[in-house]
mmCIF file of C-alpha atoms and ligand atoms in Angstrom:
data_model
loop_
_atom_site.group_PDB
_atom_site.id
_atom_site.type_symbol
_atom_site.label_atom_id
_atom_site.label_comp_id
_atom_site.label_asym_id
_atom_site.label_seq_id
_atom_site.Cartn_x
_atom_site.Cartn_y
_atom_site.Cartn_z
ATOM 1 C CA MET A 1 -256.576 101.612 11.442
ATOM 2 C CA SER A 2 -252.843 101.959 11.526
ATOM 3 C CA PRO A 3 -251.346 102.677 14.921
ATOM 4 C CA GLN A 4 -248.486 105.032 15.479
ATOM 5 C CA THR A 5 -245.362 102.930 15.878
ATOM 6 C CA PHE A 6 -243.323 103.904 18.937
ATOM 7 C CA VAL A 7 -239.626 103.095 18.807
ATOM 8 C CA VAL A 8 -237.995 102.978 22.225
ATOM 9 C CA LYS A 9 -234.348 102.368 23.007
ATOM 10 C CA VAL A 10 -233.950 99.735 25.680
ATOM 11 C CA SER A 11 -230.749 98.742 27.417
ATOM 12 C CA PRO A 12 -229.813 95.214 26.298
ATOM 13 C CA LYS A 13 -227.848 94.660 29.506
ATOM 14 C CA ALA A 14 -230.377 96.009 32.007
ATOM 15 C CA PRO A 15 -233.746 96.487 30.281
ATOM 16 C CA GLN A 16 -235.635 99.380 31.890
ATOM 17 C CA LYS A 17 -238.568 97.950 33.817
ATOM 18 C CA ARG A 18 -240.912 100.785 32.933
ATOM 19 C CA LEU A 19 -240.376 100.292 29.191
ATOM 20 C CA ILE A 20 -240.812 96.522 29.447
ATOM 21 C CA LEU A 21 -244.049 96.954 31.433
ATOM 22 C CA THR A 22 -245.396 99.362 28.810
ATOM 23 C CA ALA A 23 -244.604 96.898 26.025
ATOM 24 C CA ALA A 24 -246.136 94.012 27.990
ATOM 25 C CA GLU A 25 -249.300 96.068 28.504
ATOM 26 C CA ILE A 26 -249.582 96.571 24.727
ATOM 27 C CA LEU A 27 -249.270 92.808 24.224
ATOM 28 C CA ARG A 28 -251.845 92.182 26.945
ATOM 29 C CA ARG A 29 -254.306 94.394 25.056
ATOM 30 C CA GLY A 30 -253.747 92.323 21.907
ATOM 31 C CA GLY A 31 -251.217 94.642 20.248
ATOM 32 C CA LEU A 32 -247.991 93.874 18.391
ATOM 33 C CA VAL A 33 -244.520 94.649 19.743
ATOM 34 C CA ALA A 34 -241.252 93.972 17.902
ATOM 35 C CA PHE A 35 -238.319 93.051 20.126
ATOM 36 C CA PRO A 36 -234.730 91.908 19.760
ATOM 37 C CA THR A 37 -233.649 88.312 20.200
ATOM 38 C CA GLU A 38 -230.103 87.027 19.803
ATOM 39 C CA THR A 39 -230.902 85.765 16.267
ATOM 40 C CA VAL A 40 -233.082 88.393 14.578
ATOM 41 C CA TYR A 41 -235.829 90.789 15.710
ATOM 42 C CA GLY A 42 -239.182 89.145 16.404
ATOM 43 C CA LEU A 43 -242.689 90.511 15.822
ATOM 44 C CA GLY A 44 -244.499 89.521 18.982
ATOM 45 C CA ALA A 45 -248.074 88.924 20.071
ATOM 46 C CA ASP A 46 -249.524 87.178 23.121
ATOM 47 C CA ALA A 47 -249.314 83.525 22.029
ATOM 48 C CA LEU A 48 -252.517 82.627 23.855
ATOM 49 C CA ASN A 49 -254.556 85.431 22.222
ATOM 50 C CA ALA A 50 -255.715 84.082 18.842
ATOM 51 C CA GLU A 51 -256.987 87.480 17.668
ATOM 52 C CA ALA A 52 -253.640 89.120 18.412
ATOM 53 C CA VAL A 53 -251.761 86.323 16.640
ATOM 54 C CA LYS A 54 -253.952 86.868 13.554
ATOM 55 C CA GLN A 55 -252.725 90.460 13.452
ATOM 56 C CA ILE A 56 -249.165 89.194 12.977
ATOM 57 C CA PHE A 57 -250.217 87.509 9.734
ATOM 58 C CA VAL A 58 -251.946 90.690 8.584
ATOM 59 C CA ALA A 59 -248.946 92.910 9.371
ATOM 60 C CA LYS A 60 -246.428 90.585 7.690
ATOM 61 C CA GLY A 61 -248.595 89.535 4.760
ATOM 62 C CA ARG A 62 -247.820 85.988 5.901
ATOM 63 C CA PRO A 63 -249.674 82.923 4.565
ATOM 64 C CA LEU A 64 -252.021 81.662 7.292
ATOM 65 C CA ASP A 65 -250.711 78.093 7.159
ATOM 66 C CA ASN A 66 -247.175 79.150 8.110
ATOM 67 C CA PRO A 67 -246.866 78.455 11.856
ATOM 68 C CA ILE A 68 -245.153 80.753 14.345
ATOM 69 C CA ILE A 69 -242.499 80.042 16.968
ATOM 70 C CA VAL A 70 -243.595 80.404 20.588
ATOM 71 C CA HIS A 71 -241.027 82.120 22.822
ATOM 72 C CA ILE A 72 -240.773 81.237 26.492
ATOM 73 C CA ALA A 73 -238.685 82.519 29.402
ATOM 74 C CA SER A 74 -238.417 79.358 31.499
ATOM 75 C CA ALA A 75 -238.325 75.670 30.624
ATOM 76 C CA ALA A 76 -241.273 75.111 32.985
ATOM 77 C CA GLU A 77 -243.518 76.841 30.422
ATOM 78 C CA LEU A 78 -242.980 73.866 28.079
ATOM 79 C CA THR A 79 -245.451 71.769 30.048
ATOM 80 C CA ALA A 80 -248.391 74.001 29.157
ATOM 81 C CA LEU A 81 -247.505 74.139 25.454
ATOM 82 C CA THR A 82 -246.587 70.546 24.710
ATOM 83 C CA SER A 83 -248.183 67.190 25.423
ATOM 84 C CA ASP A 84 -244.893 65.331 25.432
ATOM 85 C CA VAL A 85 -241.366 66.491 26.240
ATOM 86 C CA PRO A 86 -239.062 63.671 25.107
ATOM 87 C CA GLU A 87 -235.758 62.986 26.833
ATOM 88 C CA GLU A 88 -233.813 64.426 23.861
ATOM 89 C CA ALA A 89 -235.644 67.716 24.315
ATOM 90 C CA ARG A 90 -234.686 67.853 27.979
ATOM 91 C CA LEU A 91 -231.028 67.350 27.138
ATOM 92 C CA LEU A 92 -231.085 70.017 24.430
ATOM 93 C CA VAL A 93 -232.941 72.487 26.629
ATOM 94 C CA LYS A 94 -230.372 72.039 29.357
ATOM 95 C CA LYS A 95 -227.442 72.618 27.038
ATOM 96 C CA TYR A 96 -228.716 75.179 24.511
ATOM 97 C CA TRP A 97 -231.478 77.255 26.118
ATOM 98 C CA PRO A 98 -231.615 80.142 26.236
ATOM 99 C CA GLY A 99 -230.194 80.125 22.717
ATOM 100 C CA PRO A 100 -230.798 79.942 18.951
ATOM 101 C CA LEU A 101 -232.485 76.519 18.912
ATOM 102 C CA THR A 102 -236.189 75.985 18.171
ATOM 103 C CA LEU A 103 -237.724 72.615 19.026
ATOM 104 C CA ILE A 104 -240.764 71.168 17.256
ATOM 105 C CA LEU A 105 -242.800 69.135 19.729
ATOM 106 C CA GLN A 106 -246.307 67.670 19.982
ATOM 107 C CA LYS A 107 -248.621 70.537 20.910
ATOM 108 C CA SER A 108 -251.081 70.602 23.758
ATOM 109 C CA PRO A 109 -254.715 71.598 23.083
ATOM 110 C CA GLY A 110 -254.219 74.992 24.752
ATOM 111 C CA VAL A 111 -252.071 76.365 21.915
ATOM 112 C CA PRO A 112 -254.268 78.334 19.471
ATOM 113 C CA GLU A 113 -254.345 76.831 15.970
ATOM 114 C CA GLU A 114 -253.530 80.275 14.588
ATOM 115 C CA VAL A 115 -250.063 79.808 16.123
ATOM 116 C CA THR A 116 -249.456 76.334 14.718
ATOM 117 C CA GLY A 117 -251.082 76.789 11.322
ATOM 118 C CA GLY A 118 -253.349 73.838 12.077
ATOM 119 C CA LEU A 119 -250.432 71.416 12.649
ATOM 120 C CA ASP A 120 -250.423 69.050 15.631
ATOM 121 C CA THR A 121 -246.957 70.281 16.615
ATOM 122 C CA VAL A 122 -245.687 73.528 18.122
ATOM 123 C CA ALA A 123 -242.336 75.284 17.669
ATOM 124 C CA VAL A 124 -240.817 76.573 20.929
ATOM 125 C CA ARG A 125 -237.664 78.404 21.864
ATOM 126 C CA MET A 126 -236.128 80.408 24.704
ATOM 127 C CA PRO A 127 -234.266 83.400 23.283
ATOM 128 C CA GLN A 128 -230.940 84.503 24.752
ATOM 129 C CA ASN A 129 -231.718 88.178 25.057
ATOM 130 C CA ARG A 130 -232.572 89.996 28.267
ATOM 131 C CA ILE A 131 -235.125 92.282 26.629
ATOM 132 C CA ALA A 132 -236.970 89.334 25.104
ATOM 133 C CA LEU A 133 -236.906 87.353 28.329
ATOM 134 C CA ALA A 134 -238.027 90.322 30.430
ATOM 135 C CA LEU A 135 -240.920 90.967 28.045
ATOM 136 C CA ILE A 136 -242.141 87.366 28.169
ATOM 137 C CA LYS A 137 -241.927 87.395 31.975
ATOM 138 C CA ALA A 138 -243.731 90.724 32.251
ATOM 139 C CA LEU A 139 -246.560 89.499 30.011
ATOM 140 C CA GLY A 140 -246.811 86.272 31.998
ATOM 141 C CA HIS A 141 -247.636 84.362 28.787
ATOM 142 C CA PRO A 142 -245.475 82.962 26.012
ATOM 143 C CA ILE A 143 -244.968 85.281 23.035
ATOM 144 C CA ALA A 144 -245.620 84.123 19.476
ATOM 145 C CA ALA A 145 -243.106 85.817 17.200
ATOM 146 C CA PRO A 146 -241.982 85.293 13.647
ATOM 147 C CA SER A 147 -238.993 87.211 12.340
ATOM 148 C CA ALA A 148 -239.823 90.924 12.116
ATOM 149 C CA ASN A 149 -239.877 91.428 8.357
ATOM 150 C CA LEU A 150 -242.540 91.612 5.677
ATOM 151 C CA SER A 151 -243.183 88.091 4.412
ATOM 152 C CA GLY A 152 -240.443 87.066 1.981
ATOM 153 C CA ARG A 153 -238.021 89.891 2.837
ATOM 154 C CA PRO A 154 -234.706 89.488 4.670
ATOM 155 C CA SER A 155 -235.234 89.252 8.429
ATOM 156 C CA GLY A 156 -234.725 92.425 10.441
ATOM 157 C CA THR A 157 -231.496 92.529 12.412
ATOM 158 C CA THR A 158 -231.802 96.119 13.664
ATOM 159 C CA ALA A 159 -234.725 98.195 14.916
ATOM 160 C CA GLY A 160 -234.279 100.354 11.804
ATOM 161 C CA HIS A 161 -235.012 97.371 9.544
ATOM 162 C CA VAL A 162 -238.150 96.620 11.522
ATOM 163 C CA LEU A 163 -239.294 100.218 11.185
ATOM 164 C CA GLN A 164 -238.690 100.073 7.408
ATOM 165 C CA ASP A 165 -241.157 97.193 7.115
ATOM 166 C CA PHE A 166 -243.703 97.999 9.833
ATOM 167 C CA ALA A 167 -243.931 101.763 10.403
ATOM 168 C CA GLY A 168 -247.604 102.512 11.099
ATOM 169 C CA LYS A 169 -248.492 98.806 11.157
ATOM 170 C CA ILE A 170 -247.450 97.759 14.655
ATOM 171 C CA ASP A 171 -247.620 99.415 18.059
ATOM 172 C CA MET A 172 -244.059 99.383 19.334
ATOM 173 C CA ILE A 173 -240.475 98.479 18.533
ATOM 174 C CA LEU A 174 -238.072 97.806 21.378
ATOM 175 C CA ASP A 175 -234.676 98.871 20.063
ATOM 176 C CA GLY A 176 -232.019 96.789 21.794
ATOM 177 C CA GLY A 177 -229.346 97.470 19.183
ATOM 178 C CA PRO A 178 -228.113 95.100 16.492
ATOM 179 C CA VAL A 179 -228.574 91.367 17.093
ATOM 180 C CA ALA A 180 -225.756 88.966 18.007
ATOM 181 C CA VAL A 181 -226.233 86.090 15.538
ATOM 182 C CA GLY A 182 -227.938 87.645 12.508
ATOM 183 C CA LEU A 183 -229.608 84.487 11.161
ATOM 184 C CA GLU A 184 -232.764 82.823 12.456
ATOM 185 C CA SER A 185 -232.613 79.944 14.942
ATOM 186 C CA THR A 186 -231.956 76.321 14.033
ATOM 187 C CA VAL A 187 -235.329 74.552 13.783
ATOM 188 C CA LEU A 188 -235.130 70.932 14.968
ATOM 189 C CA ASP A 189 -238.105 68.614 14.523
ATOM 190 C CA LEU A 190 -238.216 66.325 17.564
ATOM 191 C CA SER A 191 -241.703 65.054 16.771
ATOM 192 C CA ARG A 192 -240.195 62.309 14.635
ATOM 193 C CA ARG A 193 -237.177 59.975 14.586
ATOM 194 C CA PRO A 194 -234.480 60.609 13.633
ATOM 195 C CA PRO A 195 -234.758 64.301 14.529
ATOM 196 C CA ALA A 196 -234.607 66.561 11.465
ATOM 197 C CA ILE A 197 -233.163 70.023 11.001
ATOM 198 C CA LEU A 198 -235.895 71.896 9.126
ATOM 199 C CA ARG A 199 -233.875 75.122 9.071
ATOM 200 C CA PRO A 200 -230.112 75.341 9.753
ATOM 201 C CA GLY A 201 -228.875 78.022 12.144
ATOM 202 C CA ALA A 202 -226.049 78.841 14.535
ATOM 203 C CA ILE A 203 -226.474 75.530 16.357
ATOM 204 C CA THR A 204 -225.338 72.892 13.881
ATOM 205 C CA ALA A 205 -225.967 69.179 13.347
ATOM 206 C CA GLU A 206 -222.511 68.544 14.869
ATOM 207 C CA ASP A 207 -223.589 70.440 17.990
ATOM 208 C CA LEU A 208 -226.810 68.416 18.291
ATOM 209 C CA GLU A 209 -225.679 64.882 17.484
ATOM 210 C CA PRO A 210 -223.693 64.199 20.674
ATOM 211 C CA LEU A 211 -226.935 64.738 22.612
ATOM 212 C CA VAL A 212 -229.631 63.267 20.365
ATOM 213 C CA GLY A 213 -227.835 60.875 18.024
ATOM 214 C CA ARG A 214 -228.102 61.028 14.258
ATOM 215 C CA VAL A 215 -229.803 64.143 12.912
ATOM 216 C CA VAL A 216 -230.997 64.405 9.310
ATOM 217 C CA MET A 217 -231.345 67.499 7.176
ATOM 218 C CA GLY A 218 -235.030 67.907 6.372
ATOM 219 C CA ARG A 219 -234.989 68.718 2.692
ATOM 220 C CA GLY A 220 -237.359 68.358 -0.211
ATOM 221 C CA ALA A 221 -241.077 67.629 -0.270
ATOM 222 C CA GLU A 222 -241.158 66.038 3.164
ATOM 223 C CA ALA A 223 -239.569 69.086 4.794
ATOM 224 C CA LYS A 224 -241.981 71.391 3.000
ATOM 225 C CA LYS A 225 -244.913 69.475 4.382
ATOM 226 C CA ARG A 226 -243.458 69.558 7.873
ATOM 227 C CA SER A 227 -242.238 73.140 7.874
ATOM 228 C CA PRO A 228 -244.560 75.261 5.802
ATOM 229 C CA GLY A 229 -242.220 78.248 6.024
ATOM 230 C CA THR A 230 -239.718 76.562 3.767
ATOM 231 C CA ARG A 231 -242.374 76.358 1.036
ATOM 232 C CA TYR A 232 -242.200 80.019 0.238
ATOM 233 C CA ARG A 233 -239.553 82.111 -1.429
ATOM 234 C CA HIS A 234 -237.702 83.626 1.464
ATOM 235 C CA TYR A 235 -235.048 85.969 2.725
ATOM 236 C CA SER A 236 -235.238 87.675 -0.602
ATOM 237 C CA PRO A 237 -234.070 91.096 -1.485
ATOM 238 C CA ARG A 238 -236.026 92.728 -4.321
ATOM 239 C CA ALA A 239 -232.930 92.401 -6.486
ATOM 240 C CA ARG A 240 -232.108 89.163 -8.262
ATOM 241 C CA VAL A 241 -229.339 87.126 -6.614
ATOM 242 C CA THR A 242 -226.732 85.073 -8.517
ATOM 243 C CA LEU A 243 -224.360 82.795 -6.589
ATOM 244 C CA VAL A 244 -220.738 82.299 -7.658
ATOM 245 C CA GLU A 245 -218.195 79.744 -6.384
ATOM 246 C CA PRO A 246 -215.938 80.837 -3.487
ATOM 247 C CA GLY A 247 -212.782 82.603 -4.599
ATOM 248 C CA ASP A 248 -213.767 82.719 -8.264
ATOM 249 C CA THR A 249 -213.070 86.421 -8.696
ATOM 250 C CA PRO A 250 -212.987 86.230 -12.523
ATOM 251 C CA ALA A 251 -216.474 84.692 -12.609
ATOM 252 C CA MET A 252 -217.790 87.331 -10.211
ATOM 253 C CA ALA A 253 -216.272 90.132 -12.235
ATOM 254 C CA ALA A 254 -217.530 88.694 -15.534
ATOM 255 C CA THR A 255 -221.057 88.155 -14.233
ATOM 256 C CA ALA A 256 -221.189 91.649 -12.753
ATOM 257 C CA GLN A 257 -219.820 93.102 -15.971
ATOM 258 C CA ARG A 258 -222.409 91.304 -18.093
ATOM 259 C CA TYR A 259 -225.284 92.638 -15.989
ATOM 260 C CA ALA A 260 -223.788 96.125 -15.985
ATOM 261 C CA GLU A 261 -223.611 96.041 -19.783
ATOM 262 C CA GLU A 262 -227.300 95.130 -19.854
ATOM 263 C CA GLY A 263 -227.871 98.450 -18.121
ATOM 264 C CA LYS A 264 -228.597 96.897 -14.721
ATOM 265 C CA LYS A 265 -227.549 98.357 -11.399
ATOM 266 C CA VAL A 266 -225.169 95.705 -10.058
ATOM 267 C CA ALA A 267 -223.650 94.835 -6.697
ATOM 268 C CA VAL A 268 -221.078 92.230 -5.711
ATOM 269 C CA VAL A 269 -221.156 90.759 -2.198
ATOM 270 C CA ALA A 270 -217.941 88.861 -1.582
ATOM 271 C CA ARG A 271 -215.201 88.090 0.882
ATOM 272 C CA HIS A 272 -212.555 87.904 -1.825
ATOM 273 C CA PHE A 273 -213.019 90.592 -4.430
ATOM 274 C CA GLY A 274 -210.487 93.276 -4.773
ATOM 275 C CA PRO A 275 -208.961 95.208 -7.571
ATOM 276 C CA ALA A 276 -211.054 93.321 -10.144
ATOM 277 C CA ALA A 277 -213.999 95.525 -9.205
ATOM 278 C CA LYS A 278 -215.401 97.325 -12.212
ATOM 279 C CA THR A 279 -216.585 100.857 -12.003
ATOM 280 C CA ASN A 280 -220.350 101.112 -11.752
ATOM 281 C CA VAL A 281 -220.419 97.997 -9.648
ATOM 282 C CA ILE A 282 -221.198 98.403 -5.958
ATOM 283 C CA VAL A 283 -218.941 96.163 -3.900
ATOM 284 C CA ARG A 284 -219.639 95.025 -0.365
ATOM 285 C CA VAL A 285 -216.690 93.175 1.118
ATOM 286 C CA MET A 286 -217.874 90.667 3.693
ATOM 287 C CA PRO A 287 -215.929 89.522 6.772
ATOM 288 C CA GLU A 288 -213.761 86.435 6.541
ATOM 289 C CA LYS A 289 -215.108 85.010 9.803
ATOM 290 C CA LEU A 290 -218.409 83.229 9.157
ATOM 291 C CA GLU A 291 -219.948 84.419 12.445
ATOM 292 C CA ASP A 292 -219.321 88.029 11.443
ATOM 293 C CA TYR A 293 -220.593 87.347 7.941
ATOM 294 C CA ALA A 294 -223.828 85.894 9.354
ATOM 295 C CA ARG A 295 -224.376 88.966 11.512
ATOM 296 C CA GLN A 296 -224.164 91.305 8.525
ATOM 297 C CA ILE A 297 -225.642 89.550 5.507
ATOM 298 C CA PHE A 298 -229.317 90.511 5.932
ATOM 299 C CA ALA A 299 -228.391 94.150 6.552
ATOM 300 C CA VAL A 300 -226.297 94.184 3.379
ATOM 301 C CA LEU A 301 -229.119 92.698 1.289
ATOM 302 C CA ARG A 302 -231.526 95.300 2.646
ATOM 303 C CA GLU A 303 -229.078 98.128 2.051
ATOM 304 C CA LEU A 304 -228.629 97.070 -1.587
ATOM 305 C CA ASP A 305 -232.403 97.099 -2.006
ATOM 306 C CA GLU A 306 -232.471 100.623 -0.625
ATOM 307 C CA LEU A 307 -229.903 101.601 -3.244
ATOM 308 C CA GLY A 308 -232.179 100.230 -5.966
ATOM 309 C CA VAL A 309 -229.811 97.462 -7.073
ATOM 310 C CA ASP A 310 -231.217 95.091 -9.755
ATOM 311 C CA GLU A 311 -228.656 92.280 -9.633
ATOM 312 C CA ILE A 312 -226.581 91.030 -6.716
ATOM 313 C CA VAL A 313 -223.678 88.689 -7.446
ATOM 314 C CA VAL A 314 -222.819 86.816 -4.246
ATOM 315 C CA GLU A 315 -219.725 84.761 -3.563
ATOM 316 C CA LYS A 316 -220.736 81.505 -1.854
ATOM 317 C CA THR A 317 -219.274 80.707 1.570
ATOM 318 C CA GLU A 318 -218.016 77.314 2.683
ATOM 319 C CA GLU A 319 -220.764 75.089 4.078
ATOM 320 C CA ARG A 320 -219.436 74.338 7.532
ATOM 321 C CA GLY A 321 -220.459 75.630 10.947
ATOM 322 C CA ILE A 322 -222.798 78.583 10.570
ATOM 323 C CA GLY A 323 -221.805 78.594 6.873
ATOM 324 C CA VAL A 324 -224.489 75.928 6.348
ATOM 325 C CA ALA A 325 -227.115 78.412 7.533
ATOM 326 C CA ILE A 326 -225.606 81.277 5.545
ATOM 327 C CA MET A 327 -225.685 79.221 2.344
ATOM 328 C CA ASP A 328 -229.237 78.063 3.099
ATOM 329 C CA ARG A 329 -230.406 81.696 3.203
ATOM 330 C CA LEU A 330 -228.342 82.687 0.152
ATOM 331 C CA LYS A 331 -229.741 79.778 -1.891
ATOM 332 C CA ARG A 332 -233.264 80.771 -0.940
ATOM 333 C CA ALA A 333 -232.557 84.370 -1.831
ATOM 334 C CA ALA A 334 -231.285 83.179 -5.206
ATOM 335 C CA ALA A 335 -234.285 80.874 -5.840
ATOM 336 C CA ARG A 336 -236.709 82.262 -8.354
HETATM 337 O O1 LIG B 401 -234.618 83.013 15.322
HETATM 338 C C1 LIG B 401 -235.813 82.808 15.111
HETATM 339 O O2 LIG B 401 -236.294 81.659 15.037
HETATM 340 C C2 LIG B 401 -236.705 84.025 14.913
HETATM 341 C C3 LIG B 401 -236.769 84.776 16.249
HETATM 342 C C4 LIG B 401 -237.713 85.926 16.214
HETATM 343 O O3 LIG B 401 -237.091 83.880 17.268
HETATM 344 N N1 LIG B 401 -238.007 83.644 14.493
HETATM 345 C C5 LIG B 401 -238.263 83.177 13.239
HETATM 346 O O4 LIG B 401 -239.595 82.913 12.984
HETATM 347 O O5 LIG B 401 -237.395 83.034 12.395
HETATM 348 P P1 LIG B 401 -240.168 82.683 11.519
HETATM 349 O O6 LIG B 401 -241.634 82.622 11.682
HETATM 350 O O7 LIG B 401 -239.640 83.694 10.608
HETATM 351 O O8 LIG B 401 -239.658 81.244 11.129
HETATM 352 C C6 LIG B 401 -240.163 80.115 11.812
HETATM 353 C C7 LIG B 401 -239.973 78.882 10.995
HETATM 354 C C8 LIG B 401 -240.853 78.889 9.757
HETATM 355 O O9 LIG B 401 -240.132 78.304 8.691
HETATM 356 C C9 LIG B 401 -242.022 78.010 10.190
HETATM 357 O O10 LIG B 401 -242.674 77.380 9.101
HETATM 358 C C10 LIG B 401 -241.334 77.010 11.097
HETATM 359 O O11 LIG B 401 -240.360 77.760 11.790
HETATM 360 N N2 LIG B 401 -242.280 76.426 12.049
HETATM 361 C C11 LIG B 401 -242.978 77.029 13.015
HETATM 362 N N3 LIG B 401 -243.772 76.171 13.666
HETATM 363 C C12 LIG B 401 -243.576 74.958 13.096
HETATM 364 C C13 LIG B 401 -244.095 73.660 13.296
HETATM 365 N N4 LIG B 401 -245.009 73.414 14.236
HETATM 366 N N5 LIG B 401 -243.641 72.656 12.505
HETATM 367 C C14 LIG B 401 -242.715 72.890 11.565
HETATM 368 N N6 LIG B 401 -242.182 74.103 11.310
HETATM 369 C C15 LIG B 401 -242.606 75.122 12.059
HETATM 370 MG MG1 LIG B 402 -239.060 84.605 8.952
#
């Protein structure tokens, strides 16, 4: 049975109590509610209700072994979810929560295995968004929430994106406007030494190292085993994505031209692409500032899908700061 999906506008500054209580009641009954976080929209279920969590996998078409992040509203909730909170975690929590940092810690027996995909660890974060925090508090339980997108699609950064993917499949969408960061949280594995970044995000290795010492980038087979989500093709528009070196306008133009001549519908996504634009090529000029770029990229990829684009030629960004996370998502989108 597909529920009717209610979309309600909620004030991001002062979330209306009545709306939050309604959403919490839906979660309490085992329903699904999408809500904004500072990174991307999340598709939430009561983290302690295994049946409700299963519905997330159904709605997203998500592989069952891909674990879900548990969202909490106070650091005290960590004790019930984890068996061990190492000193590094305490330092990071103090500095970066609420914020776009997910910590992988040893799980306690109370966390349903549906949430953790059968792993002995649990991913936890405290989002920096008043709507999200109010919802978790009103439910009185942590909320399990993956990004609110069909499995493999770009994450939803507006309520409209969430509706595109889940109309008739979930109970409610809390529309708190566009998100602040635009890319998913940094995932840091603290269950091993040295700590490993399994997914780069707005909080970078340089941000983390002063507090926890050397941090490694979890890449390759080991990372796949540890973070099942990275196993799957991800963040992908339907169109094919080709990456071109930064500033190489001739290469972008030539690649776009070649696809156009093959009869493909082509788009170029670039920060530096001007007069070289060919007719018949859709151009999306991206912001110079990487933070602004990050906020917009998923929306642009979705929009190009809506336009029925076959080939997207994307200018790479520099890999520093949040650029590491941007390039991580672009490389995944380009993987085939
Ligand atoms: O910003 C975010 O993190 C957003 C918002 C909604 O909080 N959530 C999000 O969730 O991006 P999701 O499910 O799309 O991505 C979670 C990632 C996946 O790659 C998953 O495999 C990994 O975190 N993960 C979850 N639990 C894990 C665990 N116990 N060990 C290793 N990786 C884990
Ligand atoms: Mg996701």
